[in-house]
């Protein structure tokens, strides 16, 4: 480690930093910490990393796994999308052609490079970020759909440097969202989303709906055009997971 938790705490204005070799999930460790936010949990590996909608997140050594805990605020349902945007912008300094996928992913040529999971714990939000950095192998069924910075450009990347730049960008971006609202980010995120004309697949009751994302409302909701030609508004509020 090229810096100590105390240095990181001081430099990034955090109340606490916890480094772990291996944990089931940084989300669970962060949820149990009682110091005042903002604070950070970072792990080299997770044995039970999780994503949205009950999915797992393969978390072998070489990736970046962190949870930043902040206090809740009015309009925080757009934190997942704004965090994914911040992540996409940060990772774009390493590789070109990254796609922000509504609501919480960063893709490279349709393969997942990074994802955000935001959970609500009482008056706090746990912003979980996973980035595939130096891994070169993924489990069988994931292989086709997942990539890493290393698989994209062949280079070895400094995971700790990435940790600092991502947490620092989130520590700037989340207060900006709290103070200026989603309208401040809307034009930039809308432009990115519209440029990628991304396919959407979602569960609606017992049906699976497929279509394309056509627009982003100033509140963060997405406008979808289904393959059957119907237009649907998907609320960004459904993006906050967790409970209690
Ligand atoms: C997704 O794409 O569905 C979100 C993936 C989020 C993974 C990160 S890794 C750090 C934090 N701890 C977890 O268990 N999950 C998030």
Tab-separated table of N, CA and C in Angstrom, residues 101-225:
chain	number	residue	atom	x	y	z
A	101	UNK	N	-24.167	2.990	-18.894
A	101	UNK	CA	-25.422	2.269	-19.142
A	101	UNK	C	-26.388	2.556	-18.008
A	102	UNK	N	-27.538	3.129	-18.355
A	102	UNK	CA	-28.563	3.405	-17.350
A	102	UNK	C	-29.015	2.083	-16.763
A	103	UNK	N	-29.101	1.893	-15.436
A	103	UNK	CA	-28.940	2.957	-14.455
A	103	UNK	C	-27.600	2.970	-13.730
A	104	UNK	N	-26.746	1.956	-13.870
A	104	UNK	CA	-25.635	1.901	-12.902
A	104	UNK	C	-24.354	1.249	-13.418
A	105	UNK	N	-24.200	1.118	-14.722
A	105	UNK	CA	-23.048	0.353	-15.220
A	105	UNK	C	-22.135	1.179	-16.104
A	106	UNK	N	-20.897	0.695	-16.197
A	106	UNK	CA	-19.976	1.240	-17.187
A	106	UNK	C	-19.548	0.067	-18.072
A	107	UNK	N	-19.768	0.228	-19.373
A	107	UNK	CA	-19.481	-0.862	-20.317
A	107	UNK	C	-18.377	-0.462	-21.277
A	108	UNK	N	-17.727	-1.510	-21.796
A	108	UNK	CA	-16.823	-1.324	-22.922
A	108	UNK	C	-17.229	-2.356	-23.956
A	109	UNK	N	-17.680	-1.883	-25.102
A	109	UNK	CA	-18.165	-2.783	-26.164
A	109	UNK	C	-19.111	-3.844	-25.609
A	110	UNK	N	-20.101	-3.429	-24.918
A	110	UNK	CA	-21.155	-4.297	-24.359
A	110	UNK	C	-20.716	-5.187	-23.204
A	111	UNK	N	-19.441	-5.150	-22.837
A	111	UNK	CA	-18.980	-5.955	-21.694
A	111	UNK	C	-18.873	-5.050	-20.472
A	112	UNK	N	-19.209	-5.610	-19.319
A	112	UNK	CA	-19.258	-4.790	-18.105
A	112	UNK	C	-17.863	-4.573	-17.521
A	113	UNK	N	-17.513	-3.310	-17.341
A	113	UNK	CA	-16.217	-2.957	-16.761
A	113	UNK	C	-16.375	-2.572	-15.298
A	114	UNK	N	-17.476	-1.913	-14.960
A	114	UNK	CA	-17.658	-1.419	-13.590
A	114	UNK	C	-19.141	-1.278	-13.287
A	115	UNK	N	-19.466	-1.304	-11.993
A	115	UNK	CA	-20.872	-1.163	-11.612
A	115	UNK	C	-21.000	-0.484	-10.260
A	116	UNK	N	-22.184	0.058	-10.025
A	116	UNK	CA	-22.474	0.761	-8.773
A	116	UNK	C	-23.710	0.139	-8.134
A	117	UNK	N	-23.624	-0.098	-6.832
A	117	UNK	CA	-24.764	-0.587	-6.064
A	117	UNK	C	-24.962	0.372	-4.900
A	118	UNK	N	-26.122	1.034	-4.856
A	118	UNK	CA	-26.371	1.960	-3.750
A	118	UNK	C	-27.455	1.380	-2.847
A	119	UNK	N	-27.142	1.258	-1.567
A	119	UNK	CA	-28.102	0.717	-0.605
A	119	UNK	C	-28.423	1.774	0.456
A	120	UNK	N	-29.675	1.737	0.918
A	120	UNK	CA	-30.126	2.675	1.956
A	120	UNK	C	-30.070	1.976	3.302
A	121	UNK	N	-29.380	2.577	4.258
A	121	UNK	CA	-29.312	2.052	5.619
A	121	UNK	C	-29.744	3.168	6.569
A	122	UNK	N	-31.024	3.224	6.867
A	122	UNK	CA	-31.531	4.288	7.738
A	122	UNK	C	-31.271	5.638	7.107
A	123	UNK	N	-30.493	6.487	7.799
A	123	UNK	CA	-30.233	7.841	7.282
A	123	UNK	C	-28.979	7.896	6.415
A	124	UNK	N	-28.458	6.717	6.044
A	124	UNK	CA	-27.202	6.690	5.271
A	124	UNK	C	-27.369	5.975	3.942
A	125	UNK	N	-26.464	6.317	3.029
A	125	UNK	CA	-26.401	5.602	1.758
A	125	UNK	C	-25.048	4.914	1.674
A	126	UNK	N	-25.035	3.658	1.271
A	126	UNK	CA	-23.785	2.943	1.018
A	126	UNK	C	-23.585	2.868	-0.484
A	127	UNK	N	-22.616	3.627	-0.982
A	127	UNK	CA	-22.346	3.635	-2.429
A	127	UNK	C	-21.256	2.603	-2.699
A	128	UNK	N	-21.652	1.465	-3.236
A	128	UNK	CA	-20.708	0.383	-3.517
A	128	UNK	C	-20.233	0.477	-4.955
A	129	UNK	N	-18.923	0.434	-5.128
A	129	UNK	CA	-18.339	0.545	-6.468
A	129	UNK	C	-17.425	-0.650	-6.716
A	130	UNK	N	-17.636	-1.313	-7.830
A	130	UNK	CA	-16.753	-2.399	-8.231
A	130	UNK	C	-16.190	-2.106	-9.613
A	131	UNK	N	-14.864	-2.208	-9.756
A	131	UNK	CA	-14.233	-1.984	-11.066
A	131	UNK	C	-13.331	-3.179	-11.366
A	132	UNK	N	-13.474	-3.736	-12.554
A	132	UNK	CA	-12.563	-4.798	-12.982
A	132	UNK	C	-11.306	-4.131	-13.520
A	133	UNK	N	-10.207	-4.313	-12.808
A	133	UNK	CA	-8.991	-3.566	-13.142
A	133	UNK	C	-7.949	-4.477	-13.806
A	134	UNK	N	-7.340	-5.359	-13.013
A	134	UNK	CA	-6.240	-6.173	-13.563
A	134	UNK	C	-6.591	-7.645	-13.719
A	135	UNK	N	-7.825	-8.026	-13.489
A	135	UNK	CA	-8.192	-9.438	-13.655
A	135	UNK	C	-8.158	-9.807	-15.147
A	136	UNK	N	-7.762	-11.047	-15.396
A	136	UNK	CA	-7.756	-11.503	-16.797
A	136	UNK	C	-8.681	-12.693	-17.006
A	137	UNK	N	-9.161	-13.282	-15.913
A	137	UNK	CA	-10.086	-14.415	-16.082
A	137	UNK	C	-11.342	-14.191	-15.239
A	138	UNK	N	-12.455	-14.628	-15.780
A	138	UNK	CA	-13.739	-14.537	-15.073
A	138	UNK	C	-14.440	-15.886	-15.192
A	139	UNK	N	-15.357	-16.148	-14.282
A	139	UNK	CA	-16.068	-17.432	-14.290
A	139	UNK	C	-16.781	-17.657	-15.616
A	140	UNK	N	-16.965	-18.942	-15.926
A	140	UNK	CA	-17.518	-19.369	-17.206
A	140	UNK	C	-18.658	-18.551	-17.765
A	141	UNK	N	-19.743	-18.424	-17.008
A	141	UNK	CA	-20.921	-17.758	-17.582
A	141	UNK	C	-20.780	-16.245	-17.672
A	142	UNK	N	-19.743	-15.694	-17.018
A	142	UNK	CA	-19.543	-14.241	-17.049
A	142	UNK	C	-18.659	-13.801	-18.210
A	143	UNK	N	-17.778	-14.725	-18.599
A	143	UNK	CA	-16.691	-14.400	-19.539
A	143	UNK	C	-17.095	-13.513	-20.709
A	144	UNK	N	-18.213	-13.858	-21.306
A	144	UNK	CA	-18.664	-13.150	-22.506
A	144	UNK	C	-19.102	-11.712	-22.207
A	145	UNK	N	-19.520	-11.482	-20.953
A	145	UNK	CA	-20.214	-10.227	-20.647
A	145	UNK	C	-19.405	-9.266	-19.791
A	146	UNK	N	-18.180	-9.656	-19.435
A	146	UNK	CA	-17.394	-8.865	-18.489
A	146	UNK	C	-16.022	-8.566	-19.084
A	147	UNK	N	-15.484	-7.397	-18.737
A	147	UNK	CA	-14.119	-7.086	-19.169
A	147	UNK	C	-13.386	-6.388	-18.023
A	148	UNK	N	-12.109	-6.078	-18.236
A	148	UNK	CA	-11.330	-5.342	-17.234
A	148	UNK	C	-10.454	-4.331	-17.979
A	149	UNK	N	-9.898	-3.369	-17.239
A	149	UNK	CA	-9.007	-2.389	-17.884
A	149	UNK	C	-7.862	-3.131	-18.566
A	150	UNK	N	-7.362	-4.159	-17.897
A	150	UNK	CA	-6.227	-4.910	-18.439
A	150	UNK	C	-6.601	-5.659	-19.717
A	151	UNK	N	-7.812	-6.247	-19.729
A	151	UNK	CA	-8.237	-6.950	-20.938
A	151	UNK	C	-8.453	-5.968	-22.082
A	152	UNK	N	-8.802	-4.732	-21.761
A	152	UNK	CA	-9.046	-3.743	-22.819
A	152	UNK	C	-7.733	-3.240	-23.421
A	153	UNK	N	-6.785	-2.856	-22.543
A	153	UNK	CA	-5.582	-2.213	-23.115
A	153	UNK	C	-4.291	-2.994	-22.917
A	154	UNK	N	-4.378	-4.137	-22.262
A	154	UNK	CA	-3.178	-4.978	-22.119
A	154	UNK	C	-2.235	-4.524	-21.012
A	155	UNK	N	-2.517	-3.386	-20.384
A	155	UNK	CA	-1.593	-2.858	-19.366
A	155	UNK	C	-1.992	-3.256	-17.948
A	156	UNK	N	-1.025	-3.119	-17.030
A	156	UNK	CA	-1.325	-3.336	-15.616
A	156	UNK	C	-1.610	-1.975	-14.994
A	157	UNK	N	-2.684	-1.880	-14.243
A	157	UNK	CA	-3.099	-0.577	-13.703
A	157	UNK	C	-2.914	-0.512	-12.194
A	158	UNK	N	-2.706	0.708	-11.728
A	158	UNK	CA	-2.481	0.960	-10.305
A	158	UNK	C	-3.842	1.050	-9.590
A	159	UNK	N	-4.215	-0.050	-8.954
A	159	UNK	CA	-5.535	-0.121	-8.316
A	159	UNK	C	-5.678	0.931	-7.213
A	160	UNK	N	-4.583	1.165	-6.486
A	160	UNK	CA	-4.680	2.132	-5.383
A	160	UNK	C	-4.803	3.572	-5.896
A	161	UNK	N	-4.119	3.855	-6.995
A	161	UNK	CA	-4.250	5.178	-7.617
A	161	UNK	C	-5.689	5.387	-8.075
A	162	UNK	N	-6.258	4.329	-8.613
A	162	UNK	CA	-7.641	4.385	-9.080
A	162	UNK	C	-8.603	4.593	-7.903
A	163	UNK	N	-8.299	3.920	-6.805
A	163	UNK	CA	-9.123	4.087	-5.594
A	163	UNK	C	-9.172	5.562	-5.196
A	164	UNK	N	-7.995	6.193	-5.146
A	164	UNK	CA	-7.943	7.599	-4.734
A	164	UNK	C	-8.721	8.473	-5.714
A	165	UNK	N	-8.514	8.249	-7.021
A	165	UNK	CA	-9.166	9.164	-7.963
A	165	UNK	C	-10.681	8.960	-7.967
A	166	UNK	N	-11.149	7.734	-7.797
A	166	UNK	CA	-12.603	7.511	-7.816
A	166	UNK	C	-13.252	8.057	-6.532
A	167	UNK	N	-12.634	7.772	-5.386
A	167	UNK	CA	-13.237	8.262	-4.135
A	167	UNK	C	-13.201	9.788	-4.109
A	168	UNK	N	-12.111	10.368	-4.592
A	168	UNK	CA	-12.013	11.817	-4.595
A	168	UNK	C	-13.083	12.420	-5.525
A	169	UNK	N	-13.316	11.800	-6.683
A	169	UNK	CA	-14.353	12.312	-7.599
A	169	UNK	C	-15.741	12.165	-6.976
A	170	UNK	N	-15.973	11.080	-6.240
A	170	UNK	CA	-17.280	10.909	-5.577
A	170	UNK	C	-17.441	11.914	-4.437
A	171	UNK	N	-16.340	12.203	-3.744
A	171	UNK	CA	-16.394	13.164	-2.626
A	171	UNK	C	-16.657	14.585	-3.132
A	172	UNK	N	-16.343	14.854	-4.402
A	172	UNK	CA	-16.712	16.143	-5.005
A	172	UNK	C	-18.127	16.081	-5.566
A	173	UNK	N	-18.421	14.969	-6.255
A	173	UNK	CA	-19.677	14.859	-7.010
A	173	UNK	C	-20.918	14.717	-6.150
A	174	UNK	N	-20.835	13.960	-5.062
A	174	UNK	CA	-22.042	13.744	-4.244
A	174	UNK	C	-22.494	15.058	-3.583
A	175	UNK	N	-21.585	15.845	-2.968
A	175	UNK	CA	-22.028	17.151	-2.443
A	175	UNK	C	-22.563	18.076	-3.537
A	176	UNK	N	-21.989	17.987	-4.735
A	176	UNK	CA	-22.467	18.803	-5.856
A	176	UNK	C	-23.916	18.435	-6.185
A	177	UNK	N	-24.202	17.133	-6.163
A	177	UNK	CA	-25.570	16.664	-6.416
A	177	UNK	C	-26.499	17.142	-5.298
A	178	UNK	N	-26.038	17.046	-4.057
A	178	UNK	CA	-26.860	17.448	-2.916
A	178	UNK	C	-27.176	18.951	-2.996
A	179	UNK	N	-26.163	19.745	-3.377
A	179	UNK	CA	-26.356	21.197	-3.359
A	179	UNK	C	-27.033	21.734	-4.611
A	180	UNK	N	-26.739	21.156	-5.757
A	180	UNK	CA	-27.235	21.750	-7.008
A	180	UNK	C	-28.326	20.927	-7.673
A	181	UNK	N	-28.533	19.698	-7.189
A	181	UNK	CA	-29.611	18.868	-7.730
A	181	UNK	C	-29.201	18.137	-8.998
A	182	UNK	N	-30.059	17.209	-9.402
A	182	UNK	CA	-29.736	16.388	-10.582
A	182	UNK	C	-29.704	17.231	-11.860
A	183	UNK	N	-30.455	18.344	-11.881
A	183	UNK	CA	-30.464	19.190	-13.082
A	183	UNK	C	-29.048	19.636	-13.469
A	184	UNK	N	-28.186	19.712	-12.484
A	184	UNK	CA	-26.798	20.120	-12.739
A	184	UNK	C	-26.063	19.072	-13.594
A	185	UNK	N	-26.400	17.800	-13.399
A	185	UNK	CA	-25.731	16.717	-14.133
A	185	UNK	C	-26.512	16.301	-15.385
A	186	UNK	N	-27.814	16.630	-15.384
A	186	UNK	CA	-28.717	16.088	-16.403
A	186	UNK	C	-28.234	16.267	-17.850
A	187	UNK	N	-27.842	17.489	-18.285
A	187	UNK	CA	-27.478	17.637	-19.702
A	187	UNK	C	-26.324	16.725	-20.114
A	188	UNK	N	-25.328	16.595	-19.239
A	188	UNK	CA	-24.148	15.776	-19.584
A	188	UNK	C	-24.503	14.295	-19.631
A	189	UNK	N	-25.285	13.848	-18.648
A	189	UNK	CA	-25.632	12.423	-18.599
A	189	UNK	C	-26.583	12.079	-19.747
A	190	UNK	N	-27.515	12.985	-20.011
A	190	UNK	CA	-28.479	12.757	-21.096
A	190	UNK	C	-27.755	12.605	-22.438
A	191	UNK	N	-26.782	13.494	-22.660
A	191	UNK	CA	-26.031	13.464	-23.914
A	191	UNK	C	-25.301	12.118	-24.080
A	192	UNK	N	-24.684	11.683	-23.004
A	192	UNK	CA	-23.961	10.394	-23.060
A	192	UNK	C	-24.903	9.227	-23.338
A	193	UNK	N	-26.038	9.234	-22.630
A	193	UNK	CA	-26.982	8.130	-22.783
A	193	UNK	C	-27.580	8.119	-24.186
A	194	UNK	N	-27.895	9.300	-24.696
A	194	UNK	CA	-28.511	9.355	-26.025
A	194	UNK	C	-27.526	8.932	-27.104
A	195	UNK	N	-26.255	9.239	-26.884
A	195	UNK	CA	-25.239	8.897	-27.892
A	195	UNK	C	-25.110	7.386	-28.038
A	196	UNK	N	-25.412	6.640	-26.963
A	196	UNK	CA	-25.151	5.190	-27.038
A	196	UNK	C	-26.369	4.383	-27.489
A	197	UNK	N	-27.556	4.989	-27.601
A	197	UNK	CA	-28.772	4.281	-28.053
A	197	UNK	C	-28.821	2.872	-27.462
A	198	UNK	N	-28.830	2.796	-26.159
A	198	UNK	CA	-28.641	1.487	-25.546
A	198	UNK	C	-29.899	0.636	-25.412
A	199	UNK	N	-29.728	-0.677	-25.625
A	199	UNK	CA	-30.853	-1.583	-25.437
A	199	UNK	C	-31.182	-1.735	-23.955
A	200	UNK	N	-32.438	-1.929	-23.637
A	200	UNK	CA	-32.865	-2.094	-22.248
A	200	UNK	C	-33.697	-3.373	-22.153
A	201	UNK	N	-33.481	-4.095	-21.066
A	201	UNK	CA	-34.252	-5.314	-20.821
A	201	UNK	C	-34.711	-5.238	-19.378
A	202	UNK	N	-36.015	-5.238	-19.173
A	202	UNK	CA	-36.448	-5.085	-17.785
A	202	UNK	C	-37.648	-5.969	-17.470
A	203	UNK	N	-37.761	-6.256	-16.167
A	203	UNK	CA	-38.878	-7.066	-15.687
A	203	UNK	C	-40.002	-6.128	-15.305
A	204	UNK	N	-41.185	-6.368	-15.867
A	204	UNK	CA	-42.353	-5.537	-15.599
A	204	UNK	C	-43.458	-6.505	-15.206
A	205	UNK	N	-43.727	-6.633	-13.888
A	205	UNK	CA	-44.629	-7.693	-13.431
A	205	UNK	C	-44.017	-9.030	-13.792
A	206	UNK	N	-44.786	-9.890	-14.466
A	206	UNK	CA	-44.232	-11.194	-14.831
A	206	UNK	C	-43.634	-11.176	-16.248
A	207	UNK	N	-43.697	-10.012	-16.912
A	207	UNK	CA	-43.166	-9.927	-18.290
A	207	UNK	C	-41.730	-9.419	-18.316
A	208	UNK	N	-41.032	-9.767	-19.372
A	208	UNK	CA	-39.725	-9.158	-19.620
A	208	UNK	C	-39.904	-8.243	-20.822
A	209	UNK	N	-39.586	-6.980	-20.624
A	209	UNK	CA	-39.767	-6.003	-21.702
A	209	UNK	C	-38.415	-5.654	-22.301
A	210	UNK	N	-38.342	-5.643	-23.623
A	210	UNK	CA	-37.093	-5.215	-24.254
A	210	UNK	C	-37.373	-3.944	-25.060
A	211	UNK	N	-36.379	-3.134	-25.203
A	211	UNK	CA	-36.565	-1.898	-25.944
A	211	UNK	C	-35.273	-1.105	-25.986
A	212	UNK	N	-35.427	0.198	-26.168
A	212	UNK	CA	-34.241	1.061	-26.276
A	212	UNK	C	-34.449	2.300	-25.406
A	213	UNK	N	-33.383	2.752	-24.784
A	213	UNK	CA	-33.484	3.971	-23.985
A	213	UNK	C	-33.450	5.172	-24.924
A	214	UNK	N	-34.490	5.996	-24.900
A	214	UNK	CA	-34.519	7.136	-25.830
A	214	UNK	C	-34.195	8.456	-25.172
A	215	UNK	N	-34.510	8.607	-23.892
A	215	UNK	CA	-34.278	9.930	-23.305
A	215	UNK	C	-34.171	9.819	-21.788
A	216	UNK	N	-33.668	10.888	-21.191
A	216	UNK	CA	-33.530	10.963	-19.736
A	216	UNK	C	-34.257	12.212	-19.256
A	217	UNK	N	-35.184	12.057	-18.321
A	217	UNK	CA	-35.924	13.200	-17.772
A	217	UNK	C	-35.038	13.959	-16.781
A	218	UNK	N	-35.338	15.245	-16.560
A	218	UNK	CA	-34.527	16.032	-15.616
A	218	UNK	C	-34.571	15.505	-14.187
A	219	UNK	N	-35.520	14.606	-13.889
A	219	UNK	CA	-35.588	13.990	-12.543
A	219	UNK	C	-34.742	12.724	-12.472
A	220	UNK	N	-34.184	12.282	-13.607
A	220	UNK	CA	-33.357	11.068	-13.615
A	220	UNK	C	-34.088	9.847	-14.145
A	221	UNK	N	-35.423	9.965	-14.368
A	221	UNK	CA	-36.172	8.828	-14.916
A	221	UNK	C	-35.773	8.612	-16.375
A	222	UNK	N	-35.904	7.356	-16.822
A	222	UNK	CA	-35.551	7.057	-18.215
A	222	UNK	C	-36.808	6.873	-19.054
A	223	UNK	N	-36.756	7.321	-20.293
A	223	UNK	CA	-37.845	7.059	-21.243
A	223	UNK	C	-37.400	5.922	-22.152
A	224	UNK	N	-38.206	4.865	-22.156
A	224	UNK	CA	-37.870	3.660	-22.925
A	224	UNK	C	-38.864	3.504	-24.059
A	225	UNK	N	-38.386	3.130	-25.214
A	225	UNK	CA	-39.313	2.711	-26.267
A	225	UNK	C	-39.188	1.209	-26.413
